[in-house]
mmCIF file of C-alpha atoms in Angstrom:
data_model
loop_
_atom_site.group_PDB
_atom_site.id
_atom_site.type_symbol
_atom_site.label_atom_id
_atom_site.label_comp_id
_atom_site.label_asym_id
_atom_site.label_seq_id
_atom_site.Cartn_x
_atom_site.Cartn_y
_atom_site.Cartn_z
ATOM 1 C CA UNK Z 1 -27.660 -45.988 -17.848
ATOM 2 C CA UNK Z 2 -28.442 -45.294 -13.837
ATOM 3 C CA UNK Z 3 -26.993 -42.411 -12.675
ATOM 4 C CA UNK Z 4 -26.977 -41.908 -8.756
ATOM 5 C CA UNK Z 5 -27.650 -38.536 -7.290
ATOM 6 C CA UNK Z 6 -26.845 -37.983 -3.750
ATOM 7 C CA UNK Z 7 -29.494 -35.178 -2.248
ATOM 8 C CA UNK Z 8 -29.034 -33.655 0.942
ATOM 9 C CA UNK Z 9 -32.010 -31.576 2.771
ATOM 10 C CA UNK Z 10 -31.424 -28.361 4.575
ATOM 11 C CA UNK Z 11 -33.177 -28.058 7.838
ATOM 12 C CA UNK Z 12 -34.039 -30.098 10.731
ATOM 13 C CA UNK Z 13 -35.987 -33.011 10.898
ATOM 14 C CA UNK Z 14 -38.108 -33.925 13.916
ATOM 15 C CA UNK Z 15 -38.145 -37.557 13.319
ATOM 16 C CA UNK Z 16 -34.681 -40.411 14.227
ATOM 17 C CA UNK Z 17 -34.299 -40.703 10.744
ATOM 18 C CA UNK Z 18 -31.464 -39.961 8.575
ATOM 19 C CA UNK Z 19 -31.653 -36.470 7.218
ATOM 20 C CA UNK Z 20 -30.417 -37.686 3.706
ATOM 21 C CA UNK Z 21 -31.520 -40.068 1.154
ATOM 22 C CA UNK Z 22 -30.191 -41.466 -2.618
ATOM 23 C CA UNK Z 23 -32.289 -41.743 -5.369
ATOM 24 C CA UNK Z 24 -31.932 -43.528 -9.102
ATOM 25 C CA UNK Z 25 -33.047 -41.211 -11.415
ATOM 26 C CA UNK Z 26 -32.517 -43.388 -15.241
ATOM 27 C CA UNK Z 27 -32.512 -39.797 -16.883
ATOM 28 C CA UNK Z 28 -30.261 -36.702 -16.001
ATOM 29 C CA UNK Z 29 -30.719 -34.824 -18.849
ATOM 30 C CA UNK Z 30 -33.431 -33.055 -17.348
ATOM 31 C CA UNK Z 31 -31.223 -31.981 -14.425
ATOM 32 C CA UNK Z 32 -27.512 -31.195 -16.009
ATOM 33 C CA UNK Z 33 -27.678 -29.417 -19.464
ATOM 34 C CA UNK Z 34 -25.283 -30.924 -22.360
ATOM 35 C CA UNK Z 35 -22.968 -27.915 -21.813
ATOM 36 C CA UNK Z 36 -22.713 -27.040 -17.972
ATOM 37 C CA UNK Z 37 -24.160 -28.715 -14.491
ATOM 38 C CA UNK Z 38 -26.436 -26.985 -13.312
ATOM 39 C CA UNK Z 39 -27.958 -26.477 -9.546
ATOM 40 C CA UNK Z 40 -31.572 -27.683 -9.333
ATOM 41 C CA UNK Z 41 -33.448 -26.726 -6.121
ATOM 42 C CA UNK Z 42 -36.513 -28.896 -5.597
ATOM 43 C CA UNK Z 43 -39.253 -29.167 -2.158
ATOM 44 C CA UNK Z 44 -41.081 -31.659 -0.874
ATOM 45 C CA UNK Z 45 -43.588 -30.966 2.372
ATOM 46 C CA UNK Z 46 -43.858 -33.468 5.538
ATOM 47 C CA UNK Z 47 -45.482 -32.761 8.814
ATOM 48 C CA UNK Z 48 -46.646 -29.303 7.739
ATOM 49 C CA UNK Z 49 -43.088 -27.615 6.834
ATOM 50 C CA UNK Z 50 -41.155 -27.228 3.893
ATOM 51 C CA UNK Z 51 -37.810 -28.841 3.500
ATOM 52 C CA UNK Z 52 -35.864 -27.787 0.253
ATOM 53 C CA UNK Z 53 -33.396 -30.036 -1.354
ATOM 54 C CA UNK Z 54 -30.778 -28.892 -3.569
ATOM 55 C CA UNK Z 55 -28.486 -31.597 -5.980
ATOM 56 C CA UNK Z 56 -24.603 -30.868 -6.035
ATOM 57 C CA UNK Z 57 -23.393 -29.543 -8.996
ATOM 58 C CA UNK Z 58 -21.069 -27.012 -10.344
ATOM 59 C CA UNK Z 59 -20.763 -24.591 -13.289
ATOM 60 C CA UNK Z 60 -18.077 -22.875 -15.101
ATOM 61 C CA UNK Z 61 -17.079 -20.153 -13.050
ATOM 62 C CA UNK Z 62 -16.422 -18.177 -17.132
ATOM 63 C CA UNK Z 63 -16.503 -14.062 -17.388
ATOM 64 C CA UNK Z 64 -20.005 -12.684 -17.626
ATOM 65 C CA UNK Z 65 -21.523 -9.249 -17.736
ATOM 66 C CA UNK Z 66 -23.821 -7.761 -15.888
ATOM 67 C CA UNK Z 67 -27.067 -6.111 -17.208
ATOM 68 C CA UNK Z 68 -25.848 -2.511 -16.065
ATOM 69 C CA UNK Z 69 -22.436 -3.137 -17.981
ATOM 70 C CA UNK Z 70 -20.432 -4.488 -15.509
ATOM 71 C CA UNK Z 71 -18.028 -7.653 -15.648
ATOM 72 C CA UNK Z 72 -18.354 -10.120 -13.332
ATOM 73 C CA UNK Z 73 -17.743 -14.404 -12.498
ATOM 74 C CA UNK Z 74 -20.613 -16.772 -13.082
ATOM 75 C CA UNK Z 75 -20.959 -18.551 -9.622
ATOM 76 C CA UNK Z 76 -23.671 -20.249 -7.574
ATOM 77 C CA UNK Z 77 -25.240 -17.537 -5.768
ATOM 78 C CA UNK Z 78 -24.628 -19.101 -2.817
ATOM 79 C CA UNK Z 79 -21.212 -18.695 -3.614
ATOM 80 C CA UNK Z 80 -21.209 -15.258 -4.599
ATOM 81 C CA UNK Z 81 -22.998 -14.100 -1.625
ATOM 82 C CA UNK Z 82 -20.679 -15.761 1.105
ATOM 83 C CA UNK Z 83 -17.804 -14.567 -0.689
ATOM 84 C CA UNK Z 84 -18.950 -11.028 -0.737
ATOM 85 C CA UNK Z 85 -19.695 -10.107 -4.396
ATOM 86 C CA UNK Z 86 -22.951 -8.951 -5.693
ATOM 87 C CA UNK Z 87 -25.360 -10.946 -7.981
ATOM 88 C CA UNK Z 88 -26.183 -8.680 -11.071
ATOM 89 C CA UNK Z 89 -28.430 -10.857 -13.077
ATOM 90 C CA UNK Z 90 -28.348 -14.495 -14.562
ATOM 91 C CA UNK Z 91 -25.369 -16.163 -16.729
ATOM 92 C CA UNK Z 92 -27.115 -19.652 -17.097
ATOM 93 C CA UNK Z 93 -30.010 -20.509 -19.364
ATOM 94 C CA UNK Z 94 -30.885 -23.300 -17.177
ATOM 95 C CA UNK Z 95 -31.258 -22.530 -13.637
ATOM 96 C CA UNK Z 96 -31.754 -18.693 -11.825
ATOM 97 C CA UNK Z 97 -29.306 -20.718 -9.106
ATOM 98 C CA UNK Z 98 -26.075 -19.663 -11.305
ATOM 99 C CA UNK Z 99 -25.358 -15.337 -11.439
ATOM 100 C CA UNK Z 100 -23.261 -13.226 -12.508
ATOM 101 C CA UNK Z 101 -21.380 -12.179 -9.753
ATOM 102 C CA UNK Z 102 -19.813 -8.778 -9.306
ATOM 103 C CA UNK Z 103 -16.666 -8.197 -7.038
ATOM 104 C CA UNK Z 104 -15.969 -4.695 -6.085
ATOM 105 C CA UNK Z 105 -13.058 -4.093 -3.358
ATOM 106 C CA UNK Z 106 -11.503 -1.648 -1.847
ATOM 107 C CA UNK Z 107 -8.121 -0.703 0.210
ATOM 108 C CA UNK Z 108 -6.210 -3.900 1.655
ATOM 109 C CA UNK Z 109 -8.172 -6.255 -0.330
ATOM 110 C CA UNK Z 110 -7.103 -9.076 -2.684
ATOM 111 C CA UNK Z 111 -8.779 -10.735 -5.397
ATOM 112 C CA UNK Z 112 -7.880 -14.057 -7.888
ATOM 113 C CA UNK Z 113 -11.519 -13.896 -9.529
ATOM 114 C CA UNK Z 114 -11.415 -13.072 -13.422
ATOM 115 C CA UNK Z 115 -12.859 -9.801 -13.077
ATOM 116 C CA UNK Z 116 -12.894 -7.208 -9.656
ATOM 117 C CA UNK Z 117 -13.574 -3.858 -9.262
ATOM 118 C CA UNK Z 118 -11.025 -1.764 -6.996
ATOM 119 C CA UNK Z 119 -12.325 1.702 -5.636
ATOM 120 C CA UNK Z 120 -11.298 4.075 -3.177
ATOM 121 C CA UNK Z 121 -13.231 4.450 0.064
ATOM 122 C CA UNK Z 122 -16.593 5.718 -0.665
ATOM 123 C CA UNK Z 123 -16.905 5.077 -4.095
ATOM 124 C CA UNK Z 124 -19.161 6.131 -6.322
ATOM 125 C CA UNK Z 125 -18.468 9.761 -3.954
ATOM 126 C CA UNK Z 126 -14.659 10.741 -4.179
ATOM 127 C CA UNK Z 127 -12.256 10.595 -1.737
ATOM 128 C CA UNK Z 128 -10.534 13.635 -0.168
ATOM 129 C CA UNK Z 129 -8.054 12.584 2.614
ATOM 130 C CA UNK Z 130 -4.452 11.168 2.375
ATOM 131 C CA UNK Z 131 -2.649 7.706 2.968
ATOM 132 C CA UNK Z 132 -1.709 4.691 0.822
ATOM 133 C CA UNK Z 133 -4.440 2.048 -0.548
ATOM 134 C CA UNK Z 134 -2.822 -1.104 -1.701
ATOM 135 C CA UNK Z 135 -4.732 -3.932 -3.475
ATOM 136 C CA UNK Z 136 -3.394 -7.338 -4.547
ATOM 137 C CA UNK Z 137 -4.363 -9.508 -7.656
ATOM 138 C CA UNK Z 138 -3.214 -13.124 -7.354
ATOM 139 C CA UNK Z 139 -3.139 -14.976 -10.625
ATOM 140 C CA UNK Z 140 -5.408 -18.111 -11.034
ATOM 141 C CA UNK Z 141 -4.033 -21.359 -12.746
ATOM 142 C CA UNK Z 142 -3.859 -20.875 -16.865
ATOM 143 C CA UNK Z 143 -4.024 -17.235 -16.097
ATOM 144 C CA UNK Z 144 -0.639 -15.083 -17.805
ATOM 145 C CA UNK Z 145 -2.188 -11.069 -17.993
ATOM 146 C CA UNK Z 146 -4.086 -8.932 -15.809
ATOM 147 C CA UNK Z 147 -5.919 -6.082 -17.887
ATOM 148 C CA UNK Z 148 -6.164 -3.257 -15.795
ATOM 149 C CA UNK Z 149 -9.321 -0.475 -16.981
ATOM 150 C CA UNK Z 150 -9.493 2.728 -15.094
ATOM 151 C CA UNK Z 151 -13.252 2.965 -15.627
ATOM 152 C CA UNK Z 152 -12.398 6.184 -13.338
ATOM 153 C CA UNK Z 153 -8.823 7.865 -12.190
ATOM 154 C CA UNK Z 154 -8.620 11.133 -11.024
ATOM 155 C CA UNK Z 155 -5.676 12.205 -9.311
ATOM 156 C CA UNK Z 156 -4.235 15.251 -8.829
ATOM 157 C CA UNK Z 157 -2.092 16.579 -11.714
ATOM 158 C CA UNK Z 158 1.332 16.032 -11.716
ATOM 159 C CA UNK Z 159 4.246 18.833 -10.908
ATOM 160 C CA UNK Z 160 4.415 21.325 -13.694
ATOM 161 C CA UNK Z 161 8.028 19.275 -14.883
ATOM 162 C CA UNK Z 162 6.150 16.269 -14.952
ATOM 163 C CA UNK Z 163 6.480 14.032 -11.730
ATOM 164 C CA UNK Z 164 3.678 12.519 -9.685
ATOM 165 C CA UNK Z 165 4.496 13.440 -6.393
ATOM 166 C CA UNK Z 166 1.183 14.968 -4.347
ATOM 167 C CA UNK Z 167 -1.047 11.361 -5.699
ATOM 168 C CA UNK Z 168 0.541 8.569 -7.486
ATOM 169 C CA UNK Z 169 -0.354 4.693 -8.579
ATOM 170 C CA UNK Z 170 1.961 2.650 -8.880
ATOM 171 C CA UNK Z 171 1.940 -0.677 -10.058
ATOM 172 C CA UNK Z 172 4.498 -3.298 -8.509
ATOM 173 C CA UNK Z 173 5.123 -7.006 -10.125
ATOM 174 C CA UNK Z 174 4.406 -7.551 -13.443
ATOM 175 C CA UNK Z 175 5.839 -6.281 -17.090
ATOM 176 C CA UNK Z 176 6.490 -4.497 -18.669
ATOM 177 C CA UNK Z 177 7.608 -1.882 -15.796
ATOM 178 C CA UNK Z 178 5.126 1.282 -15.529
ATOM 179 C CA UNK Z 179 5.458 4.713 -14.247
ATOM 180 C CA UNK Z 180 3.802 6.120 -11.237
ATOM 181 C CA UNK Z 181 0.758 7.461 -12.760
ATOM 182 C CA UNK Z 182 -1.564 10.542 -11.758
ATOM 183 C CA UNK Z 183 -3.453 13.282 -13.200
ATOM 184 C CA UNK Z 184 -6.554 12.126 -15.168
ATOM 185 C CA UNK Z 185 -6.713 9.086 -17.127
ATOM 186 C CA UNK Z 186 -10.038 7.745 -17.143
ATOM 187 C CA UNK Z 187 -10.429 5.860 -20.014
ATOM 188 C CA UNK Z 188 -7.135 4.328 -20.328
ATOM 189 C CA UNK Z 189 -6.190 1.180 -20.113
ATOM 190 C CA UNK Z 190 -2.799 -0.749 -19.320
ATOM 191 C CA UNK Z 191 -1.737 -5.040 -19.701
ATOM 192 C CA UNK Z 192 0.422 -6.202 -17.549
ATOM 193 C CA UNK Z 193 2.424 -10.122 -17.612
ATOM 194 C CA UNK Z 194 2.215 -11.724 -14.248
ATOM 195 C CA UNK Z 195 5.675 -13.400 -13.395
ATOM 196 C CA UNK Z 196 4.562 -16.738 -13.098
ATOM 197 C CA UNK Z 197 2.179 -17.213 -9.710
ATOM 198 C CA UNK Z 198 3.298 -13.891 -8.436
ATOM 199 C CA UNK Z 199 1.164 -11.493 -7.463
ATOM 200 C CA UNK Z 200 0.608 -7.417 -8.973
ATOM 201 C CA UNK Z 201 -0.178 -4.824 -6.623
ATOM 202 C CA UNK Z 202 -1.913 -1.875 -7.019
ATOM 203 C CA UNK Z 203 -0.707 1.174 -4.678
ATOM 204 C CA UNK Z 204 -2.274 4.536 -4.676
ATOM 205 C CA UNK Z 205 -0.879 6.972 -2.416
ATOM 206 C CA UNK Z 206 -2.408 10.381 -1.747
ATOM 207 C CA UNK Z 207 -1.121 13.781 0.029
ATOM 208 C CA UNK Z 208 -4.309 14.208 2.471
ATOM 209 C CA UNK Z 209 -2.320 17.749 3.263
ATOM 210 C CA UNK Z 210 -3.622 19.001 -0.519
ATOM 211 C CA UNK Z 211 -7.293 19.559 -0.886
ATOM 212 C CA UNK Z 212 -8.279 17.653 -4.182
ATOM 213 C CA UNK Z 213 -11.548 14.889 -5.097
ATOM 214 C CA UNK Z 214 -9.841 11.643 -5.842
ATOM 215 C CA UNK Z 215 -11.885 9.021 -7.362
ATOM 216 C CA UNK Z 216 -10.647 5.459 -8.701
ATOM 217 C CA UNK Z 217 -13.003 2.463 -9.956
ATOM 218 C CA UNK Z 218 -10.307 0.179 -11.552
ATOM 219 C CA UNK Z 219 -11.232 -3.097 -13.303
ATOM 220 C CA UNK Z 220 -9.113 -6.006 -13.314
ATOM 221 C CA UNK Z 221 -9.463 -8.601 -15.541
ATOM 222 C CA UNK Z 222 -7.312 -11.927 -15.700
ATOM 223 C CA UNK Z 223 -6.397 -13.333 -18.996
ATOM 224 C CA UNK Z 224 -5.903 -16.820 -20.041
ATOM 225 C CA UNK Z 225 -2.317 -17.898 -21.690
ATOM 226 C CA UNK Z 226 -4.590 -19.373 -23.944
ATOM 227 C CA UNK Z 227 -6.888 -16.135 -24.514
ATOM 228 C CA UNK Z 228 -6.828 -15.257 -28.046
ATOM 229 C CA UNK Z 229 -7.113 -11.278 -26.410
ATOM 230 C CA UNK Z 230 -3.508 -11.386 -25.057
ATOM 231 C CA UNK Z 231 -1.455 -8.395 -25.774
ATOM 232 C CA UNK Z 232 1.197 -8.887 -27.595
ATOM 233 C CA UNK Z 233 4.612 -8.965 -26.029
ATOM 234 C CA UNK Z 234 5.982 -5.469 -25.200
ATOM 235 C CA UNK Z 235 2.374 -3.660 -25.397
ATOM 236 C CA UNK Z 236 1.752 -1.574 -22.542
ATOM 237 C CA UNK Z 237 -1.782 -0.747 -24.223
ATOM 238 C CA UNK Z 238 -3.498 -3.012 -26.678
ATOM 239 C CA UNK Z 239 -6.390 -1.981 -28.611
ATOM 240 C CA UNK Z 240 -8.739 -4.275 -31.072
ATOM 241 C CA UNK Z 241 -11.263 -1.924 -32.948
ATOM 242 C CA UNK Z 242 -10.106 -1.252 -36.807
ATOM 243 C CA UNK Z 243 -10.825 2.102 -36.029
ATOM 244 C CA UNK Z 244 -10.407 4.099 -32.404
ATOM 245 C CA UNK Z 245 -8.291 6.560 -30.390
ATOM 246 C CA UNK Z 246 -4.683 6.576 -28.901
ATOM 247 C CA UNK Z 247 -3.438 8.822 -26.660
ATOM 248 C CA UNK Z 248 -0.757 9.504 -24.013
ATOM 249 C CA UNK Z 249 -1.154 8.710 -20.003
ATOM 250 C CA UNK Z 250 -2.828 11.895 -18.769
ATOM 251 C CA UNK Z 251 -3.829 13.534 -21.751
ATOM 252 C CA UNK Z 252 -6.733 15.942 -21.274
ATOM 253 C CA UNK Z 253 -8.559 19.132 -22.785
ATOM 254 C CA UNK Z 254 -7.462 21.780 -19.853
ATOM 255 C CA UNK Z 255 -4.304 22.539 -18.967
ATOM 256 C CA UNK Z 256 -2.017 21.664 -16.213
ATOM 257 C CA UNK Z 257 -2.759 24.131 -13.194
ATOM 258 C CA UNK Z 258 0.914 23.160 -11.833
ATOM 259 C CA UNK Z 259 3.760 26.043 -12.770
ATOM 260 C CA UNK Z 260 7.341 24.385 -13.246
ATOM 261 C CA UNK Z 261 10.574 25.114 -11.819
ATOM 262 C CA UNK Z 262 10.921 28.264 -14.446
ATOM 263 C CA UNK Z 263 7.452 29.362 -13.294
ATOM 264 C CA UNK Z 264 6.280 28.493 -16.643
ATOM 265 C CA UNK Z 265 3.090 26.966 -16.961
ATOM 266 C CA UNK Z 266 3.430 22.904 -16.585
ATOM 267 C CA UNK Z 267 3.167 20.090 -18.857
ATOM 268 C CA UNK Z 268 0.458 17.056 -18.251
ATOM 269 C CA UNK Z 269 3.100 14.885 -19.982
ATOM 270 C CA UNK Z 270 4.525 12.227 -17.279
ATOM 271 C CA UNK Z 271 8.348 12.016 -16.822
ATOM 272 C CA UNK Z 272 10.050 8.938 -17.915
ATOM 273 C CA UNK Z 273 7.573 7.189 -19.955
ATOM 274 C CA UNK Z 274 8.522 4.313 -22.547
ATOM 275 C CA UNK Z 275 5.950 2.152 -23.512
ATOM 276 C CA UNK Z 276 3.879 0.239 -26.886
ATOM 277 C CA UNK Z 277 0.647 1.270 -27.829
ATOM 278 C CA UNK Z 278 -0.374 -1.833 -29.708
ATOM 279 C CA UNK Z 279 -3.226 -2.552 -32.441
ATOM 280 C CA UNK Z 280 -4.687 -5.340 -33.225
ATOM 281 C CA UNK Z 281 -4.579 -6.202 -37.317
ATOM 282 C CA UNK Z 282 -8.079 -6.562 -38.422
ATOM 283 C CA UNK Z 283 -8.883 -9.069 -41.131
ATOM 284 C CA UNK Z 284 -8.056 -8.204 -44.650
ATOM 285 C CA UNK Z 285 -6.283 -4.770 -43.192
ATOM 286 C CA UNK Z 286 -2.375 -4.327 -43.830
ATOM 287 C CA UNK Z 287 -2.148 -0.860 -43.110
ATOM 288 C CA UNK Z 288 -3.087 1.483 -40.368
ATOM 289 C CA UNK Z 289 -3.054 5.743 -40.651
ATOM 290 C CA UNK Z 290 -2.659 7.767 -37.810
ATOM 291 C CA UNK Z 291 -4.165 12.227 -37.907
ATOM 292 C CA UNK Z 292 -4.892 14.462 -35.314
ATOM 293 C CA UNK Z 293 -9.180 14.754 -34.063
ATOM 294 C CA UNK Z 294 -10.929 17.476 -35.421
ATOM 295 C CA UNK Z 295 -11.202 20.709 -32.969
ATOM 296 C CA UNK Z 296 -8.498 19.893 -30.603
ATOM 297 C CA UNK Z 297 -5.182 22.275 -31.351
ATOM 298 C CA UNK Z 298 -3.017 20.733 -28.746
ATOM 299 C CA UNK Z 299 -4.032 17.136 -29.609
ATOM 300 C CA UNK Z 300 0.259 16.918 -30.779
ATOM 301 C CA UNK Z 301 2.228 19.018 -28.071
ATOM 302 C CA UNK Z 302 5.169 16.644 -27.127
ATOM 303 C CA UNK Z 303 8.259 19.120 -26.945
ATOM 304 C CA UNK Z 304 8.715 22.735 -27.056
ATOM 305 C CA UNK Z 305 6.848 25.987 -25.799
ATOM 306 C CA UNK Z 306 3.271 25.886 -26.538
ATOM 307 C CA UNK Z 307 2.265 29.301 -25.353
ATOM 308 C CA UNK Z 308 4.749 31.540 -27.709
ATOM 309 C CA UNK Z 309 2.976 29.988 -31.001
ATOM 310 C CA UNK Z 310 -0.116 31.639 -32.337
ATOM 311 C CA UNK Z 311 -2.766 28.821 -30.998
ATOM 312 C CA UNK Z 312 -4.168 28.536 -34.465
ATOM 313 C CA UNK Z 313 -0.903 26.934 -35.899
ATOM 314 C CA UNK Z 314 -0.872 24.361 -33.051
ATOM 315 C CA UNK Z 315 -0.808 20.984 -34.202
ATOM 316 C CA UNK Z 316 0.138 21.441 -37.813
ATOM 317 C CA UNK Z 317 2.326 19.762 -39.856
ATOM 318 C CA UNK Z 318 4.556 22.842 -40.138
ATOM 319 C CA UNK Z 319 5.248 22.697 -36.405
ATOM 320 C CA UNK Z 320 6.272 19.123 -36.637
ATOM 321 C CA UNK Z 321 9.769 17.597 -36.309
ATOM 322 C CA UNK Z 322 11.071 14.411 -37.231
ATOM 323 C CA UNK Z 323 14.155 12.344 -36.983
ATOM 324 C CA UNK Z 324 17.040 13.248 -35.222
ATOM 325 C CA UNK Z 325 15.226 16.483 -33.806
ATOM 326 C CA UNK Z 326 13.581 14.358 -31.611
ATOM 327 C CA UNK Z 327 15.199 13.575 -29.046
ATOM 328 C CA UNK Z 328 13.565 14.558 -25.351
ATOM 329 C CA UNK Z 329 9.843 13.660 -25.974
ATOM 330 C CA UNK Z 330 8.628 11.545 -29.025
ATOM 331 C CA UNK Z 331 6.620 8.796 -30.670
ATOM 332 C CA UNK Z 332 8.103 6.160 -32.647
ATOM 333 C CA UNK Z 333 5.730 5.230 -35.916
ATOM 334 C CA UNK Z 334 7.824 1.840 -37.542
ATOM 335 C CA UNK Z 335 8.416 2.268 -41.186
ATOM 336 C CA UNK Z 336 6.274 5.200 -42.288
ATOM 337 C CA UNK Z 337 4.760 5.359 -45.829
ATOM 338 C CA UNK Z 338 6.626 7.820 -48.201
ATOM 339 C CA UNK Z 339 9.313 9.225 -45.127
ATOM 340 C CA UNK Z 340 13.059 8.352 -43.983
ATOM 341 C CA UNK Z 341 11.965 8.898 -39.973
ATOM 342 C CA UNK Z 342 10.247 7.479 -38.026
ATOM 343 C CA UNK Z 343 10.378 9.675 -34.979
ATOM 344 C CA UNK Z 344 7.804 12.514 -34.099
ATOM 345 C CA UNK Z 345 7.600 15.297 -31.529
ATOM 346 C CA UNK Z 346 7.309 19.233 -31.786
ATOM 347 C CA UNK Z 347 3.802 21.107 -31.641
ATOM 348 C CA UNK Z 348 2.447 19.299 -34.431
ATOM 349 C CA UNK Z 349 2.140 16.118 -36.730
ATOM 350 C CA UNK Z 350 1.884 15.411 -40.359
ATOM 351 C CA UNK Z 351 -0.436 12.417 -40.473
ATOM 352 C CA UNK Z 352 1.439 9.042 -41.041
ATOM 353 C CA UNK Z 353 0.615 5.850 -42.656
ATOM 354 C CA UNK Z 354 2.313 2.290 -41.656
ATOM 355 C CA UNK Z 355 2.061 -1.554 -42.687
ATOM 356 C CA UNK Z 356 4.890 -2.231 -40.674
ATOM 357 C CA UNK Z 357 3.509 -5.283 -38.432
ATOM 358 C CA UNK Z 358 2.688 -5.188 -35.308
ATOM 359 C CA UNK Z 359 0.935 -2.322 -35.544
ATOM 360 C CA UNK Z 360 2.603 0.192 -32.799
ATOM 361 C CA UNK Z 361 2.862 3.295 -31.773
ATOM 362 C CA UNK Z 362 6.321 3.728 -29.064
ATOM 363 C CA UNK Z 363 5.813 6.642 -26.929
ATOM 364 C CA UNK Z 364 8.911 8.280 -24.910
ATOM 365 C CA UNK Z 365 9.330 11.103 -22.716
ATOM 366 C CA UNK Z 366 12.630 11.979 -20.884
ATOM 367 C CA UNK Z 367 12.957 13.225 -16.996
ATOM 368 C CA UNK Z 368 12.885 17.078 -17.557
ATOM 369 C CA UNK Z 369 9.839 18.520 -18.931
ATOM 370 C CA UNK Z 370 10.439 21.795 -17.537
ATOM 371 C CA UNK Z 371 11.126 23.215 -21.471
ATOM 372 C CA UNK Z 372 7.892 21.690 -22.130
ATOM 373 C CA UNK Z 373 5.478 24.769 -21.593
ATOM 374 C CA UNK Z 374 1.777 23.911 -21.609
ATOM 375 C CA UNK Z 375 2.191 20.652 -23.326
ATOM 376 C CA UNK Z 376 -0.942 17.780 -23.425
ATOM 377 C CA UNK Z 377 1.175 15.224 -24.759
ATOM 378 C CA UNK Z 378 -0.627 13.433 -27.636
ATOM 379 C CA UNK Z 379 -4.210 11.960 -29.037
ATOM 380 C CA UNK Z 380 -4.451 10.957 -32.332
ATOM 381 C CA UNK Z 381 -6.881 8.989 -34.130
ATOM 382 C CA UNK Z 382 -6.092 5.718 -36.103
ATOM 383 C CA UNK Z 383 -7.752 3.893 -39.033
ATOM 384 C CA UNK Z 384 -6.947 0.559 -40.272
ATOM 385 C CA UNK Z 385 -6.917 0.204 -43.960
ATOM 386 C CA UNK Z 386 -7.545 -2.493 -46.381
ATOM 387 C CA UNK Z 387 -5.288 -4.666 -48.565
ATOM 388 C CA UNK Z 388 -4.825 -3.570 -51.927
ATOM 389 C CA UNK Z 389 -5.614 -5.627 -54.389
ATOM 390 C CA UNK Z 390 -2.540 -7.754 -56.017
#
């Protein structure tokens, strides 16, 4: 079967004839692969001058990973450059014209691409100024969710009572709702559902009167409605490995330097949180176990005063509280094996296994973190367990 390809020349001919020519090919398998359309470049020499020719094709704008590990979108090199992206490695085995295009943008920007990095002014250096920096994500066709990865997110700590007043990241649009975020959240991630074609905006407000080296590099990845990577409804965070670690927002090994309203050491916990942390069940896994990491005494300090307790006892099961005793700050692990209560709080954790589907931990904090002196939140290890033989 004959296929006609239109070939365009780039350059100016010093002859009075058309720059365009039509060529007939009986076989285009050398130009177009079975799974993609590639752009192929050829050249001809005329009158001692070089005139490049290009066939017009397209490639699928699928997600890709650059040699340095950054996420991008597969684009023609010219399109990547025209849109302000950085070509970083090839994303096609059939042509070097298809590149993994990495987009990095800052304040006032917007995107509708598969993956974009939102950074502070001057990144990778820190930002020590004030003001509001906004970035907007517009969903492309067939997109249902946005994954937000905090590759770096360092803002000033909350007040000793858990409020983000000096610096804060506010997310507008989408669901579930997210409280203002501050402190150290590098390595954390969020999933939000788009509301139809409405955008999701990220706004970072900083107080220039407070000297602090802020830093943010936030990866924004759009997830298709048909993708197996979509998080279930109600999951603000979603983990897909068989084993791993989950933690509350702003959990850290150091204490909050701010004092609370009664002059005691402040909490790192953010006030008024209420969200689900979900774990995707792996094949042939029927339960999940949660435990404290070794050598981290503050890994479960959710409620009560942590400085009046012998530090060697922090984290132990004897300091844990459950059920009706947990009314302010707590986590919920549905249907824990061998236990009647599913709420856990206090300054220790007994270790819990649950076979309830979906695998989820709900975290709740109230609006008053003042009594929770020197608390840091929680950090738990999880392991999925094989199904028992019938």
